[in-house]
């Protein structure tokens, strides 16, 4: 894995040995790779193309060791023959900016990538191999670093989980609050509609009651007048053309003469269910009311629906469908009974 490789390289191990250890241990993690490097520190790195994962074959390492030793001896002979003197070889690479010494170019490149340093020079300083105590100390430091990293990650994950949980709870509370507000608004709207409906019904009942009282008064006056005529106390007069004959007619004429532009209707269905309410222009016909009822309930048909009124008691005929609400005396409000 890239993380394990970077960690081993940062500890100063040779890149070839790191590749060998990771491949030989099957990339099982940092600890197996570290153990493999420490166990085979004195061996020559074999050709990685012939190394199978988790094998770590020692016989192959021995063969490569022998071949490398012969090749190194041959290179030494050629070098001695060519120059005749012992040249001073660079044994390490040194960072001019921070003074750190690296065993090979790969480690120096890794340091440059991580630190941003770009000034390096060859050095004759030899990097001594780590003692057993130093190896154990590095291993301990690495384990502590990994443990601290895991602990930090665990804390960060706990914080993130806590923040996500807080957001989820807040979203749930906000949604619940919105639902409650909507329900409250609906309740207020329904209450206002009921209050308006009751107010209109009260007005309609008051108008009907006033009409009934006017009719009673007219009948009483008519009876008294007829009795006075029979007793000879009053001579019956022929009403002039264009004048009202009874107080009830006068009241009806006065009511009909008022300019009510709209008529509010409450329509109770004989089939049951909630009453229908609507507001129509006073010039609208009773047939438009029938069309409204047919549009609200499938049980009603425009051509067959009939209407009746309790106060005053009256049943409207098919001929009344073409009359306006004002002509039928239904303004400014009325309660109708609709039958299919």
mmCIF file of C-alpha atoms in Angstrom, residues 5 38 41 101 137 145 163 170 177 187 214 223 231 253 296 301 315 326 328:
data_model
loop_
_atom_site.group_PDB
_atom_site.id
_atom_site.type_symbol
_atom_site.label_atom_id
_atom_site.label_comp_id
_atom_site.label_asym_id
_atom_site.label_seq_id
_atom_site.Cartn_x
_atom_site.Cartn_y
_atom_site.Cartn_z
ATOM 1 C CA UNK A 5 5.625 2.376 1.526
ATOM 2 C CA UNK A 38 14.952 -6.307 9.773
ATOM 3 C CA UNK A 41 18.897 -6.704 6.370
ATOM 4 C CA UNK A 101 22.086 12.520 4.918
ATOM 5 C CA UNK A 137 13.537 2.320 19.162
ATOM 6 C CA UNK A 145 3.011 7.384 15.793
ATOM 7 C CA UNK A 163 -22.007 16.979 14.377
ATOM 8 C CA UNK A 170 -32.097 19.865 14.250
ATOM 9 C CA UNK A 177 -42.081 22.708 13.899
ATOM 10 C CA UNK A 187 -57.061 25.073 12.190
ATOM 11 C CA UNK A 214 -93.856 41.169 8.576
ATOM 12 C CA UNK A 223 -107.981 40.515 9.215
ATOM 13 C CA UNK A 231 -118.998 45.726 10.725
ATOM 14 C CA UNK A 253 -90.453 45.315 -2.719
ATOM 15 C CA UNK A 296 -69.169 19.204 -6.656
ATOM 16 C CA UNK A 301 -77.292 16.190 -12.557
ATOM 17 C CA UNK A 315 -89.954 24.654 -3.688
ATOM 18 C CA UNK A 326 -82.259 38.528 -7.051
ATOM 19 C CA UNK A 328 -86.046 34.676 -6.634
#
